[in-house]
Short mmCIF file of C-alpha atoms in Angstrom, two decimals:
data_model
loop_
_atom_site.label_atom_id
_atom_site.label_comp_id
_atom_site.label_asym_id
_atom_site.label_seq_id
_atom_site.Cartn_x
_atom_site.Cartn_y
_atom_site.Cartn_z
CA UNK A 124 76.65 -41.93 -51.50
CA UNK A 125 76.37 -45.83 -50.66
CA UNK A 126 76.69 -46.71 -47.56
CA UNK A 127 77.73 -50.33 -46.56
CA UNK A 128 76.74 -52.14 -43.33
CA UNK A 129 78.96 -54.22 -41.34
CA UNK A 130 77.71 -57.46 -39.86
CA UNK A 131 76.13 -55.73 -36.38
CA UNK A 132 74.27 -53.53 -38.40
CA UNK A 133 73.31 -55.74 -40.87
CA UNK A 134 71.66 -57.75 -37.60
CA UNK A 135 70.09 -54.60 -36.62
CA UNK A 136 68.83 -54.32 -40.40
CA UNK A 137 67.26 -58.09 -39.86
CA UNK A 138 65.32 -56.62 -36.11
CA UNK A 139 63.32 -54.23 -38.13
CA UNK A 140 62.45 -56.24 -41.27
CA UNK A 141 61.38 -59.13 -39.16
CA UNK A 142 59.15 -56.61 -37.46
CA UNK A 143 58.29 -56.11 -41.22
CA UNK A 144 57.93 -59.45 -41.70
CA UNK A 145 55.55 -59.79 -38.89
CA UNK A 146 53.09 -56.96 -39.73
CA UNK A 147 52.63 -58.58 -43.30
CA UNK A 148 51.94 -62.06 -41.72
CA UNK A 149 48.97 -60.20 -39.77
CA UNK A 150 47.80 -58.22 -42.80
CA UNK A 151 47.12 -61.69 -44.47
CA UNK A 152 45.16 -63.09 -41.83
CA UNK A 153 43.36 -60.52 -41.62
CA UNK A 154 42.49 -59.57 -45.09
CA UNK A 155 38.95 -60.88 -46.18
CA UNK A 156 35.90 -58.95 -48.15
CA UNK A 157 34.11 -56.68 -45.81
CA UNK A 158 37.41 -55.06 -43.30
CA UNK A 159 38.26 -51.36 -44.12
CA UNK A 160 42.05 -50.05 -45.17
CA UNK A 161 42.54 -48.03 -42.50
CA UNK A 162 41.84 -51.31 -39.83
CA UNK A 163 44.69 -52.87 -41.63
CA UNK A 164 46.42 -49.72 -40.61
CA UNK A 165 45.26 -49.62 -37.12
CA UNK A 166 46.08 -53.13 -36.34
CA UNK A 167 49.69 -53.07 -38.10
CA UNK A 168 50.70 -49.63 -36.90
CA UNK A 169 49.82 -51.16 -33.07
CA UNK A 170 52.31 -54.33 -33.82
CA UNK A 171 55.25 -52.42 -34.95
CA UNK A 172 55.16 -50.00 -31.96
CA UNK A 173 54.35 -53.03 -29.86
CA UNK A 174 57.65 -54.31 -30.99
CA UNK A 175 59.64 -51.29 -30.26
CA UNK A 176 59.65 -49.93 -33.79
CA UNK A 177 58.25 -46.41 -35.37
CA UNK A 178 56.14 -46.98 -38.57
CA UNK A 179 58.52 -45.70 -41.52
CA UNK A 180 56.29 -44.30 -43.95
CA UNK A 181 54.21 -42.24 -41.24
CA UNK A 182 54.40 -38.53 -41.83
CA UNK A 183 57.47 -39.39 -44.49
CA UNK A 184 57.12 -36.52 -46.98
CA UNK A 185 53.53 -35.59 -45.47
CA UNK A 186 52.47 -39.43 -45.56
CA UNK A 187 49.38 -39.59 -43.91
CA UNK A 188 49.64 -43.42 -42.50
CA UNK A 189 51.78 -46.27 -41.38
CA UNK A 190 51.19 -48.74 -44.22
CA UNK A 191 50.19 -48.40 -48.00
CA UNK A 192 47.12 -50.23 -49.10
CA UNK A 193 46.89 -50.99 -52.74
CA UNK A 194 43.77 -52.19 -54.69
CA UNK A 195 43.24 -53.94 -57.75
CA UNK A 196 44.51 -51.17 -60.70
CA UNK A 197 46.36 -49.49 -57.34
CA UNK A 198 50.15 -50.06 -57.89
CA UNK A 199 51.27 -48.72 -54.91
CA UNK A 200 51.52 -46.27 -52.01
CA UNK A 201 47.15 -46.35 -52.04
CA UNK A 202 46.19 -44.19 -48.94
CA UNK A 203 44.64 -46.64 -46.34
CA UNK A 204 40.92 -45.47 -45.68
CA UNK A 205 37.59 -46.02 -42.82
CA UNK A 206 35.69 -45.22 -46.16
CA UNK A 207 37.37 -48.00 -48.00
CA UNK A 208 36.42 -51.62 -47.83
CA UNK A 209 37.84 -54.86 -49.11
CA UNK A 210 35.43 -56.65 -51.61
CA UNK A 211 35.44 -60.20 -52.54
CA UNK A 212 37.52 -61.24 -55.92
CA UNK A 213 40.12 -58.13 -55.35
CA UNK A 214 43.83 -57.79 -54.78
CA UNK A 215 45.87 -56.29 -52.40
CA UNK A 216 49.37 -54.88 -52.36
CA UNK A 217 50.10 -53.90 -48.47
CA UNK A 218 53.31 -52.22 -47.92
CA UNK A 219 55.07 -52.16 -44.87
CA UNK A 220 58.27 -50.16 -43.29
CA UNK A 221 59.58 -50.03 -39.55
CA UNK A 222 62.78 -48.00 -38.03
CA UNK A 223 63.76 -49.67 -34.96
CA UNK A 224 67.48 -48.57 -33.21
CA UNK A 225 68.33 -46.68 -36.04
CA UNK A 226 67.75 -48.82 -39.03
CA UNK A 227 65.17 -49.13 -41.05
CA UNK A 228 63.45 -52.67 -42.58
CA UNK A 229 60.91 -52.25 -45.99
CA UNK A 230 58.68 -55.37 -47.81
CA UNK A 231 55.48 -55.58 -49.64
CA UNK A 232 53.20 -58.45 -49.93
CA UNK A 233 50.15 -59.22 -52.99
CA UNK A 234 47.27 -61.14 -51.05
CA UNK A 235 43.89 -62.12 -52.75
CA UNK A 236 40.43 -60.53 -50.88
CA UNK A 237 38.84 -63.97 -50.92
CA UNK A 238 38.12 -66.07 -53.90
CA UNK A 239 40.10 -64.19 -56.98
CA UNK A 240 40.04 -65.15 -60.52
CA UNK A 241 43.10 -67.35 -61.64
CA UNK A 242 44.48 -64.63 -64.04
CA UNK A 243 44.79 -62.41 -60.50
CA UNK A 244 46.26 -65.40 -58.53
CA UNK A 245 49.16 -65.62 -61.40
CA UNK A 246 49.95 -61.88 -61.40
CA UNK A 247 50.47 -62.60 -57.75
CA UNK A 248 52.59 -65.44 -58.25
CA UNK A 249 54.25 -63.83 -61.03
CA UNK A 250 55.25 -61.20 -59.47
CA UNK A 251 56.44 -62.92 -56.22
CA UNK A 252 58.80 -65.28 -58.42
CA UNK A 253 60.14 -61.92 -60.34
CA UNK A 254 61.59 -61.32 -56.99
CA UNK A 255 63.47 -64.76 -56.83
CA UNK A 256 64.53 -64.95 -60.08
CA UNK A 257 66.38 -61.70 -59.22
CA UNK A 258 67.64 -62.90 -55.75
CA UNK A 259 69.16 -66.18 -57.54
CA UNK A 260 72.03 -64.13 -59.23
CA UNK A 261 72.47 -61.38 -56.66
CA UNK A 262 76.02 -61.62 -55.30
CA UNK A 263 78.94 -59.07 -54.91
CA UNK A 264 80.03 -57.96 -58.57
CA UNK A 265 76.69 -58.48 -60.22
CA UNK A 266 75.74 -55.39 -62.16
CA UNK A 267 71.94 -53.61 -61.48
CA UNK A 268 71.48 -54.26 -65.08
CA UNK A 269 71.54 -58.19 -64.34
CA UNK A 270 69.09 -57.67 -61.65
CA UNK A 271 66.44 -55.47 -63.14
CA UNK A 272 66.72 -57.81 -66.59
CA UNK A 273 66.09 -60.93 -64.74
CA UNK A 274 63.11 -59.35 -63.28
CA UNK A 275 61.78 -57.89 -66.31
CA UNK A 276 62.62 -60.64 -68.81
CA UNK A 277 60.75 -63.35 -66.19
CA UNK A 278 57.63 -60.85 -66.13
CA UNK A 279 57.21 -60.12 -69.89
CA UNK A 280 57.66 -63.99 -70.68
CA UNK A 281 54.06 -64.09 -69.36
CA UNK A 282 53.02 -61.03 -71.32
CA UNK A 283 52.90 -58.60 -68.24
CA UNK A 284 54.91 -56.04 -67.41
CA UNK A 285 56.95 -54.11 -65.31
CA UNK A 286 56.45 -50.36 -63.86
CA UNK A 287 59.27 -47.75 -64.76
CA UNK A 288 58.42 -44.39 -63.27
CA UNK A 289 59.67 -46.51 -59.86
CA UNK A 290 61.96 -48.59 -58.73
CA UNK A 291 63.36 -50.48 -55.68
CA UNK A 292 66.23 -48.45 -53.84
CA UNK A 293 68.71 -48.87 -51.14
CA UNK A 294 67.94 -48.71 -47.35
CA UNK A 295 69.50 -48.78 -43.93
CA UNK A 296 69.68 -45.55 -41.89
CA UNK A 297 67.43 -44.01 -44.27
CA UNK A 298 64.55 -45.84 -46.07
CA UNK A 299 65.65 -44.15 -49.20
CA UNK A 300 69.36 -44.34 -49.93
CA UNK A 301 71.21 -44.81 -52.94
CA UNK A 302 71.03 -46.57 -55.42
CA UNK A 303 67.93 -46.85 -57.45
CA UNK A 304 67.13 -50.40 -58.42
CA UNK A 305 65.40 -50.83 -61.28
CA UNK A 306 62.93 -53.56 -61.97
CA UNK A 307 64.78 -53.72 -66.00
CA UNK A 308 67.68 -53.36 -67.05
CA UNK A 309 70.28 -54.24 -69.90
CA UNK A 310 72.63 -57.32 -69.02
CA UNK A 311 76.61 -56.09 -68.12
CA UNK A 312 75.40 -52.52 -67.37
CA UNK A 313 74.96 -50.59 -64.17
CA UNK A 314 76.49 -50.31 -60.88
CA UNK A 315 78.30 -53.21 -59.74
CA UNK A 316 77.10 -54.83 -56.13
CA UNK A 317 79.24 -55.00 -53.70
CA UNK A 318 79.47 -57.10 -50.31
CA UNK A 319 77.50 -54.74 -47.39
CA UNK A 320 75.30 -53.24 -49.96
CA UNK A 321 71.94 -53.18 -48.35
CA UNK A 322 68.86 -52.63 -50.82
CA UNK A 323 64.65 -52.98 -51.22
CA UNK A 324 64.25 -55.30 -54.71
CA UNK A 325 60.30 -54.61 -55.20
CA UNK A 326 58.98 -55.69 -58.28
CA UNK A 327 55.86 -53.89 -59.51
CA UNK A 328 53.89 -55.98 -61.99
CA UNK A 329 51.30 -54.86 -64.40
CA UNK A 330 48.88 -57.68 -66.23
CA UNK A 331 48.50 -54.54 -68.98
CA UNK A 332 50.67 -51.94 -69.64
CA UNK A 333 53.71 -50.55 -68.08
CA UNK A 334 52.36 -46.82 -67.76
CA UNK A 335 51.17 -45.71 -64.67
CA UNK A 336 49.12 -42.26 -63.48
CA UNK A 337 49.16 -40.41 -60.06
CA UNK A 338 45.53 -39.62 -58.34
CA UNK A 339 44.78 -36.46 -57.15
CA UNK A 340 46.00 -37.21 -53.27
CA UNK A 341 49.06 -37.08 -54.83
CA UNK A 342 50.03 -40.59 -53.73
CA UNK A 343 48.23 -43.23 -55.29
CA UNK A 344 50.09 -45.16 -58.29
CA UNK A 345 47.07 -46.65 -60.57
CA UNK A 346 47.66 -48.50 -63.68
CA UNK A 347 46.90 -46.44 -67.16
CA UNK A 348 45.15 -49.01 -68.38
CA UNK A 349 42.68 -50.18 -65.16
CA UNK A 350 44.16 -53.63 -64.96
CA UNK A 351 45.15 -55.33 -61.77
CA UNK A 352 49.06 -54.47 -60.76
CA UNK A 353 50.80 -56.73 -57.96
CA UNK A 354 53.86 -55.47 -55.85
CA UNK A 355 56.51 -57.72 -54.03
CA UNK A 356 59.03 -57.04 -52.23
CA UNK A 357 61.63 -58.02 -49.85
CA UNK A 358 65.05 -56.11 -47.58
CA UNK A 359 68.10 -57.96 -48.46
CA UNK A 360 71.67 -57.90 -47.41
CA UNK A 361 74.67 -58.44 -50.65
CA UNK A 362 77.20 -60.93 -49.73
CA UNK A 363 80.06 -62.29 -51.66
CA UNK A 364 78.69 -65.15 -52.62
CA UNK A 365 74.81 -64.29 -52.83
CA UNK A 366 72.16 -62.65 -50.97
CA UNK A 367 70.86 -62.38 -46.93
CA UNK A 368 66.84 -62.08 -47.24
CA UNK A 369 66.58 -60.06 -44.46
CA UNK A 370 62.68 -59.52 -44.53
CA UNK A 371 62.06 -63.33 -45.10
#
């Protein structure tokens, strides 16, 4: 079932993902070499109940934390950690959620642990534009197939590539709500957008390959290869004419 929003709870939508939007604007000043995972944690889980919100991803499915801290070859949903510290020249994909009155608000940001190669810095950037290259054609009666192609075809022109296994997916009530939103797709195929559709785009970018392997916590995403993997990604509201960034 797809459930559309209506313009009040579309606003209520835009409450939590600013919340959202905040956290990830303290995760990047406060990422540098030396800080554990699990202060990121700390410190974001206090500013979304600050802000009247409930971290999303606590306790979802047995989820241990509030936030998902991803390192280098980490795609996503790493396990934030006192035993785990940031060191100088990585990456890191920090992924935030927050339910506040009822509705729930998802992004994900790449930021660079100090001074980082420039083949990291353009998997970051890379990834980041995927997104926008999507949100340019996103309006009511675009096809998923548009969206995940735009991302993918941007992402391979620089010989990366994009992660399959998972995908973006709608939100509002629930984090997880239909439909799945693939990150590729085949032009003029797929389920047609309509106006009120409220989904998560979240491009996950490999510099290698596209396979990916689950650690034993049963969480952790890691690239098959070992390369670096980058993850962006952003709330956003269909309209008839475009798209509503709500985490932006």
């Amino acid at each position: 079932m797809i459930y559309l929003k209506n313009d009040e709870q579309i606003g209520l939508m835009r409450k939590a993902n600013q919340i959202v939007k905040n956290a990830l604007e303290l995760a990047e000043e406060l990422v540098k070499p030396g800080i554990t995972t699990e202060f990121l944690n700390e410190r974001l889980h206090a500013l979304i109940v600050k802000e009247g919100a409930y971290p999303s991803f606590l306790n979802y499915e047995g989820y241990p934390k509030s936030i998902c801290t991803s390192i280098d070859e980490e795609v996503v949903h790493g396990i934030p950690s006192a035993k785990r510290f940031l060191e100088e020249g990585s990456i890191i994909s920090v992924d935030v959620g927050a339910v506040k009155d009822g509705f729930h608000g998802d992004a994900a940001r790449t930021f660079a642990v100090g001074k980082i190669s420039a083949e990291k810095q353009n998997l970051i950037d890379v990834t980041r534009q995927s997104f926008f290259e999507a949100a340019k054609i996103i309006k009511e009666g675009v096809r998923l197939g548009d969206v995940g192609h735009a991302i993918d075809s941007y992402v391979r022109s620089f010989g990366y590539s994009t992660v399959k296994v998972m995908v973006g997916h709608g939100i509002g009530k629930e984090m997880h709500e239909m439909p799945d939103v693939p990150n590729y797709g085949v032009p003029g195929k797929g389920l047609r957008l309509l106006a009120g559709m409220t989904i998560a785009i979240e491009p996950m970018v490999n510099m290698g390959v596209y396979q990916v392997k689950f650690l034993p916590d049963g969480w952790t995403c890691v690239t098959a290869d070992g390369k670096p993997s980058a993850h962006y990604e952003n709330t956003l509201a269909v309209t008839k004419d475009g798209c509503d960034i709500l985490s932006l």
